[in-house]
mmCIF file of C-alpha atoms in Angstrom:
data_model
loop_
_atom_site.group_PDB
_atom_site.id
_atom_site.type_symbol
_atom_site.label_atom_id
_atom_site.label_comp_id
_atom_site.label_asym_id
_atom_site.label_seq_id
_atom_site.Cartn_x
_atom_site.Cartn_y
_atom_site.Cartn_z
ATOM 1 C CA MET A 641 19.078 11.436 -88.996
ATOM 2 C CA ASN A 642 18.575 14.747 -87.323
ATOM 3 C CA GLY A 643 18.209 18.191 -88.769
ATOM 4 C CA ASP A 644 21.604 19.550 -87.901
ATOM 5 C CA ASN A 645 22.824 22.886 -89.207
ATOM 6 C CA GLY A 646 25.859 23.648 -91.301
ATOM 7 C CA GLY A 647 26.511 21.948 -94.634
ATOM 8 C CA GLY A 648 30.182 21.143 -95.034
ATOM 9 C CA SER A 649 30.624 17.873 -96.955
ATOM 10 C CA LEU A 650 26.946 16.918 -96.665
ATOM 11 C CA HIS A 651 24.862 16.275 -99.779
ATOM 12 C CA GLY A 652 21.483 15.002 -100.960
ATOM 13 C CA PHE A 653 18.791 14.359 -98.383
ATOM 14 C CA VAL A 654 21.224 14.899 -95.516
ATOM 15 C CA ARG A 655 22.053 18.372 -96.753
ATOM 16 C CA LYS A 656 18.350 19.138 -97.227
ATOM 17 C CA LEU A 657 17.584 18.147 -93.628
ATOM 18 C CA THR A 658 20.585 20.124 -92.443
ATOM 19 C CA ALA A 659 19.069 23.344 -93.783
ATOM 20 C CA MET A 660 15.710 22.927 -92.034
ATOM 21 C CA THR A 661 14.445 25.322 -89.394
ATOM 22 C CA ALA A 662 11.795 25.027 -86.694
ATOM 23 C CA GLU A 663 9.134 26.082 -89.221
ATOM 24 C CA ASP A 664 9.905 23.161 -91.580
ATOM 25 C CA ASP A 665 8.535 19.624 -91.506
ATOM 26 C CA ALA A 666 10.837 16.714 -92.338
ATOM 27 C CA HIS A 667 8.143 14.060 -92.905
ATOM 28 C CA GLU A 668 8.024 14.339 -96.711
ATOM 29 C CA VAL A 669 11.814 14.226 -96.928
ATOM 30 C CA TYR A 670 11.915 10.942 -95.026
ATOM 31 C CA GLU A 671 9.165 9.479 -97.215
ATOM 32 C CA ALA A 672 11.274 10.191 -100.298
ATOM 33 C CA TRP A 673 14.509 9.095 -98.626
ATOM 34 C CA ALA A 674 13.348 5.706 -97.331
ATOM 35 C CA PRO A 675 14.727 3.529 -100.192
ATOM 36 C CA SER A 676 18.293 4.878 -99.895
ATOM 37 C CA TYR A 677 18.309 5.979 -96.252
ATOM 38 C CA GLU A 678 20.608 3.289 -94.870
ATOM 39 C CA SER A 679 23.037 3.188 -97.785
ATOM 40 C CA ASP A 680 23.354 6.985 -97.713
ATOM 41 C CA LEU A 681 23.953 7.185 -93.981
ATOM 42 C CA VAL A 682 25.832 4.032 -93.076
ATOM 43 C CA ASP A 683 27.793 3.440 -96.281
ATOM 44 C CA GLY A 684 28.136 7.057 -97.330
ATOM 45 C CA TYR A 685 28.894 8.745 -94.009
ATOM 46 C CA GLY A 686 29.791 5.935 -91.637
ATOM 47 C CA TYR A 687 26.774 6.776 -89.468
ATOM 48 C CA ALA A 688 27.169 5.312 -85.976
ATOM 49 C CA ALA A 689 24.693 7.101 -83.670
ATOM 50 C CA HIS A 690 22.391 4.056 -83.583
ATOM 51 C CA ARG A 691 25.225 1.861 -82.303
ATOM 52 C CA ILE A 692 26.348 4.392 -79.695
ATOM 53 C CA ALA A 693 22.813 4.716 -78.309
ATOM 54 C CA ALA A 694 22.113 0.971 -78.324
ATOM 55 C CA VAL A 695 25.289 0.232 -76.368
ATOM 56 C CA ALA A 696 24.264 2.896 -73.842
ATOM 57 C CA MET A 697 20.824 1.271 -73.516
ATOM 58 C CA ALA A 698 22.441 -2.124 -72.935
ATOM 59 C CA ALA A 699 24.408 -0.642 -70.034
ATOM 60 C CA ALA A 700 21.373 1.169 -68.587
ATOM 61 C CA LEU A 701 18.706 -1.551 -68.922
ATOM 62 C CA THR A 702 19.939 -4.930 -67.718
ATOM 63 C CA ASP A 703 16.646 -6.770 -68.316
ATOM 64 C CA ARG A 704 16.923 -7.886 -71.940
ATOM 65 C CA ALA A 705 13.189 -8.679 -71.968
ATOM 66 C CA GLY A 706 12.346 -5.144 -70.854
ATOM 67 C CA SER A 707 10.021 -3.257 -73.199
ATOM 68 C CA ILE A 708 11.609 -0.456 -75.235
ATOM 69 C CA LEU A 709 9.962 2.171 -77.448
ATOM 70 C CA ASP A 710 12.204 3.283 -80.314
ATOM 71 C CA ILE A 711 10.977 6.795 -81.153
ATOM 72 C CA GLY A 712 11.739 7.981 -84.679
ATOM 73 C CA CYS A 713 12.685 4.410 -85.521
ATOM 74 C CA GLY A 714 13.110 5.014 -89.243
ATOM 75 C CA THR A 715 14.143 1.854 -91.076
ATOM 76 C CA GLY A 716 15.038 -0.007 -87.897
ATOM 77 C CA LEU A 717 18.764 0.611 -87.475
ATOM 78 C CA VAL A 718 18.473 1.069 -83.714
ATOM 79 C CA ALA A 719 16.333 -2.046 -83.213
ATOM 80 C CA GLU A 720 18.790 -4.165 -85.184
ATOM 81 C CA GLU A 721 21.534 -3.098 -82.786
ATOM 82 C CA LEU A 722 19.313 -3.717 -79.764
ATOM 83 C CA ALA A 723 18.443 -7.197 -81.058
ATOM 84 C CA ALA A 724 22.136 -7.984 -81.504
ATOM 85 C CA LEU A 725 22.642 -6.980 -77.857
ATOM 86 C CA GLY A 726 19.933 -9.403 -76.708
ATOM 87 C CA PHE A 727 16.838 -7.193 -76.376
ATOM 88 C CA THR A 728 13.647 -9.007 -77.354
ATOM 89 C CA THR A 729 10.775 -6.542 -76.832
ATOM 90 C CA VAL A 730 11.129 -3.406 -78.959
ATOM 91 C CA ASP A 731 8.315 -1.337 -80.463
ATOM 92 C CA GLY A 732 8.968 1.351 -83.063
ATOM 93 C CA LEU A 733 7.278 4.690 -83.712
ATOM 94 C CA ASP A 734 7.760 6.880 -86.765
ATOM 95 C CA ALA A 735 5.845 9.491 -88.771
ATOM 96 C CA SER A 736 6.921 8.083 -92.154
ATOM 97 C CA PRO A 737 4.922 5.099 -93.486
ATOM 98 C CA ARG A 738 7.635 4.240 -96.008
ATOM 99 C CA MET A 739 10.270 4.160 -93.274
ATOM 100 C CA LEU A 740 8.004 1.912 -91.209
ATOM 101 C CA ASP A 741 7.584 -0.446 -94.174
ATOM 102 C CA ARG A 742 11.355 -0.868 -94.287
ATOM 103 C CA ALA A 743 11.515 -1.443 -90.542
ATOM 104 C CA ARG A 744 8.680 -3.989 -90.647
ATOM 105 C CA ALA A 745 10.498 -6.104 -93.217
ATOM 106 C CA LYS A 746 13.396 -6.641 -90.796
ATOM 107 C CA GLY A 747 11.291 -8.466 -88.221
ATOM 108 C CA VAL A 748 13.038 -6.844 -85.250
ATOM 109 C CA TYR A 749 10.010 -5.035 -83.786
ATOM 110 C CA ARG A 750 7.151 -6.428 -81.720
ATOM 111 C CA ASP A 751 4.883 -3.635 -82.939
ATOM 112 C CA LEU A 752 5.177 -0.560 -85.165
ATOM 113 C CA ILE A 753 3.223 2.648 -84.576
ATOM 114 C CA HIS A 754 2.619 5.383 -87.135
ATOM 115 C CA GLY A 755 2.573 8.833 -85.564
ATOM 116 C CA ASP A 756 4.446 11.702 -83.952
ATOM 117 C CA ILE A 757 5.483 11.409 -80.308
ATOM 118 C CA ARG A 758 4.158 14.939 -79.752
ATOM 119 C CA GLN A 759 0.605 13.769 -80.500
ATOM 120 C CA PRO A 760 -1.393 13.736 -77.247
ATOM 121 C CA ASP A 761 -2.549 10.308 -76.075
ATOM 122 C CA LEU A 762 -0.594 8.481 -78.790
ATOM 123 C CA ILE A 763 1.189 6.291 -76.221
ATOM 124 C CA VAL A 764 -0.176 5.224 -72.833
ATOM 125 C CA PRO A 765 1.917 6.932 -70.116
ATOM 126 C CA GLY A 766 4.270 4.579 -68.288
ATOM 127 C CA ARG A 767 3.764 1.727 -70.749
ATOM 128 C CA TYR A 768 7.458 1.029 -71.419
ATOM 129 C CA ASP A 769 10.529 0.150 -69.377
ATOM 130 C CA ALA A 770 12.639 2.387 -71.590
ATOM 131 C CA VAL A 771 12.644 4.804 -74.511
ATOM 132 C CA ILE A 772 15.396 5.289 -77.067
ATOM 133 C CA ALA A 773 15.438 8.120 -79.628
ATOM 134 C CA VAL A 774 18.238 8.736 -82.106
ATOM 135 C CA GLY A 775 18.437 11.586 -84.600
ATOM 136 C CA VAL A 776 15.011 13.099 -84.032
ATOM 137 C CA PHE A 777 16.094 16.511 -82.733
ATOM 138 C CA GLY A 778 16.635 19.813 -84.553
ATOM 139 C CA GLY A 779 15.027 21.952 -87.241
ATOM 140 C CA GLY A 780 12.083 20.209 -88.893
ATOM 141 C CA HIS A 781 12.144 17.575 -86.182
ATOM 142 C CA VAL A 782 11.458 17.617 -82.428
ATOM 143 C CA GLU A 783 12.431 20.804 -80.601
ATOM 144 C CA PRO A 784 14.016 20.847 -77.109
ATOM 145 C CA GLU A 785 10.797 22.250 -75.634
ATOM 146 C CA ASP A 786 9.234 18.855 -76.392
ATOM 147 C CA LEU A 787 11.770 16.731 -74.523
ATOM 148 C CA ASP A 788 9.183 15.739 -71.920
ATOM 149 C CA CYS A 789 7.438 13.693 -74.644
ATOM 150 C CA PHE A 790 10.280 11.192 -74.456
ATOM 151 C CA ALA A 791 9.757 10.619 -70.737
ATOM 152 C CA ARG A 792 5.982 10.225 -70.812
ATOM 153 C CA PRO A 793 5.880 6.644 -72.199
ATOM 154 C CA VAL A 794 8.351 5.399 -69.568
ATOM 155 C CA ARG A 795 7.439 3.872 -66.203
ATOM 156 C CA ALA A 796 8.817 5.381 -63.002
ATOM 157 C CA GLY A 797 12.441 4.315 -62.657
ATOM 158 C CA GLY A 798 12.689 3.401 -66.352
ATOM 159 C CA MET A 799 15.436 4.550 -68.688
ATOM 160 C CA ILE A 800 15.582 7.178 -71.450
ATOM 161 C CA VAL A 801 18.442 7.154 -73.966
ATOM 162 C CA LEU A 802 18.672 10.020 -76.465
ATOM 163 C CA TYR A 803 21.227 10.911 -79.128
ATOM 164 C CA ALA A 804 21.229 14.420 -80.610
ATOM 165 C CA ASN A 805 23.346 16.198 -83.203
ATOM 166 C CA GLY A 806 25.834 18.537 -81.574
ATOM 167 C CA ILE A 807 24.980 21.683 -83.541
ATOM 168 C CA PRO A 808 21.358 22.133 -82.393
ATOM 169 C CA TRP A 809 22.503 20.819 -78.995
ATOM 170 C CA VAL A 810 24.555 23.991 -78.615
ATOM 171 C CA ALA A 811 22.429 26.411 -80.664
ATOM 172 C CA ASP A 812 19.182 25.499 -78.893
ATOM 173 C CA ASP A 813 20.812 25.039 -75.462
ATOM 174 C CA TYR A 814 19.655 21.476 -74.838
ATOM 175 C CA PRO A 815 21.459 21.302 -71.465
ATOM 176 C CA SER A 816 19.159 23.999 -70.044
ATOM 177 C CA HIS A 817 16.088 22.027 -71.157
ATOM 178 C CA LEU A 818 17.468 18.845 -69.612
ATOM 179 C CA ARG A 819 17.986 20.707 -66.335
ATOM 180 C CA ARG A 820 14.455 22.115 -66.506
ATOM 181 C CA LEU A 821 13.004 18.612 -66.660
ATOM 182 C CA GLU A 822 15.157 17.577 -63.710
ATOM 183 C CA GLU A 823 13.898 20.562 -61.735
ATOM 184 C CA ASP A 824 10.317 19.658 -62.716
ATOM 185 C CA GLY A 825 10.781 16.124 -61.371
ATOM 186 C CA ILE A 826 10.409 14.440 -64.778
ATOM 187 C CA TRP A 827 13.752 12.622 -64.857
ATOM 188 C CA THR A 828 17.262 12.509 -63.466
ATOM 189 C CA VAL A 829 20.049 12.784 -66.022
ATOM 190 C CA GLU A 830 22.626 10.123 -65.227
ATOM 191 C CA ARG A 831 25.045 10.710 -68.076
ATOM 192 C CA THR A 832 25.793 13.056 -70.966
ATOM 193 C CA GLU A 833 28.657 12.340 -73.330
ATOM 194 C CA GLU A 834 29.931 13.871 -76.556
ATOM 195 C CA SER A 835 31.100 11.723 -79.470
ATOM 196 C CA ASN A 836 31.510 11.818 -83.246
ATOM 197 C CA TYR A 837 28.614 9.971 -84.866
ATOM 198 C CA MET A 838 29.747 9.844 -88.500
ATOM 199 C CA ASP A 839 32.977 7.934 -88.993
ATOM 200 C CA ARG A 840 33.829 9.519 -92.348
ATOM 201 C CA ILE A 841 33.306 13.186 -91.456
ATOM 202 C CA ASP A 842 33.530 15.328 -88.349
ATOM 203 C CA ARG A 843 29.977 15.309 -86.929
ATOM 204 C CA PRO A 844 29.737 15.781 -83.151
ATOM 205 C CA GLY A 845 26.744 14.525 -81.220
ATOM 206 C CA TRP A 846 25.565 14.152 -77.635
ATOM 207 C CA LEU A 847 24.348 11.067 -75.798
ATOM 208 C CA VAL A 848 21.914 11.515 -72.899
ATOM 209 C CA VAL A 849 21.014 8.765 -70.424
ATOM 210 C CA ALA A 850 18.269 9.646 -67.950
ATOM 211 C CA ARG A 851 16.117 7.817 -65.406
ATOM 212 C CA ARG A 852 12.373 8.497 -65.255
ATOM 213 C CA ALA A 853 11.001 9.987 -62.052
ATOM 214 C CA GLY A 854 7.332 10.157 -61.085
ATOM 215 C CA GLY A 855 4.666 7.935 -59.602
ATOM 216 C CA ALA A 856 3.750 4.344 -60.272
ATOM 217 C CA ASP A 857 1.986 5.230 -63.540
ATOM 218 C CA GLY A 858 5.084 6.957 -64.882
ATOM 219 C CA ARG A 859 3.620 10.454 -64.643
ATOM 220 C CA GLY A 860 5.661 13.330 -63.305
#
């Protein structure tokens, strides 16, 4: 779940995350939210961003044994979808230990990593065939200036699939940051697409599919 802005019909933890700014930190909110996270999102709002992103990954990465890092994996919603689509090698990364405990119980990850993708040297550059990140962008989360962090773990030619809430997408001008990384030779954006990611309310979001550039070690 990302820290989108604007309340509307949002409530509880979702509303709290909605109000966050760049100066806030969402980690404690996710720790408290872990027990009801999936029921709140999926049952309460008809959350679908994890499915949209997983289907995009299935189209972008044909090797179902390819290694994928799920950044901001939460309770494992994305990995469950990837497993249903035939992917067998998925690692998860999240800053919330309680979220990771929920993900671990599902048995859909090869490995789980506690940390923040912005931490230097957390992940070996070029280690993975692909990265997927859903709902980790916005106030209290990852800012657009940090988008290069999502490319660093991916080998040259590997795939990056991101899904971001539409409000910070516009307010923080994500398209300009995507273009900057193209100009810097970090990745090539192959597809951007808008969709509604909560079936029960109007909640626009943006899918990004990019291909990693760089040398054999995955560095730009």
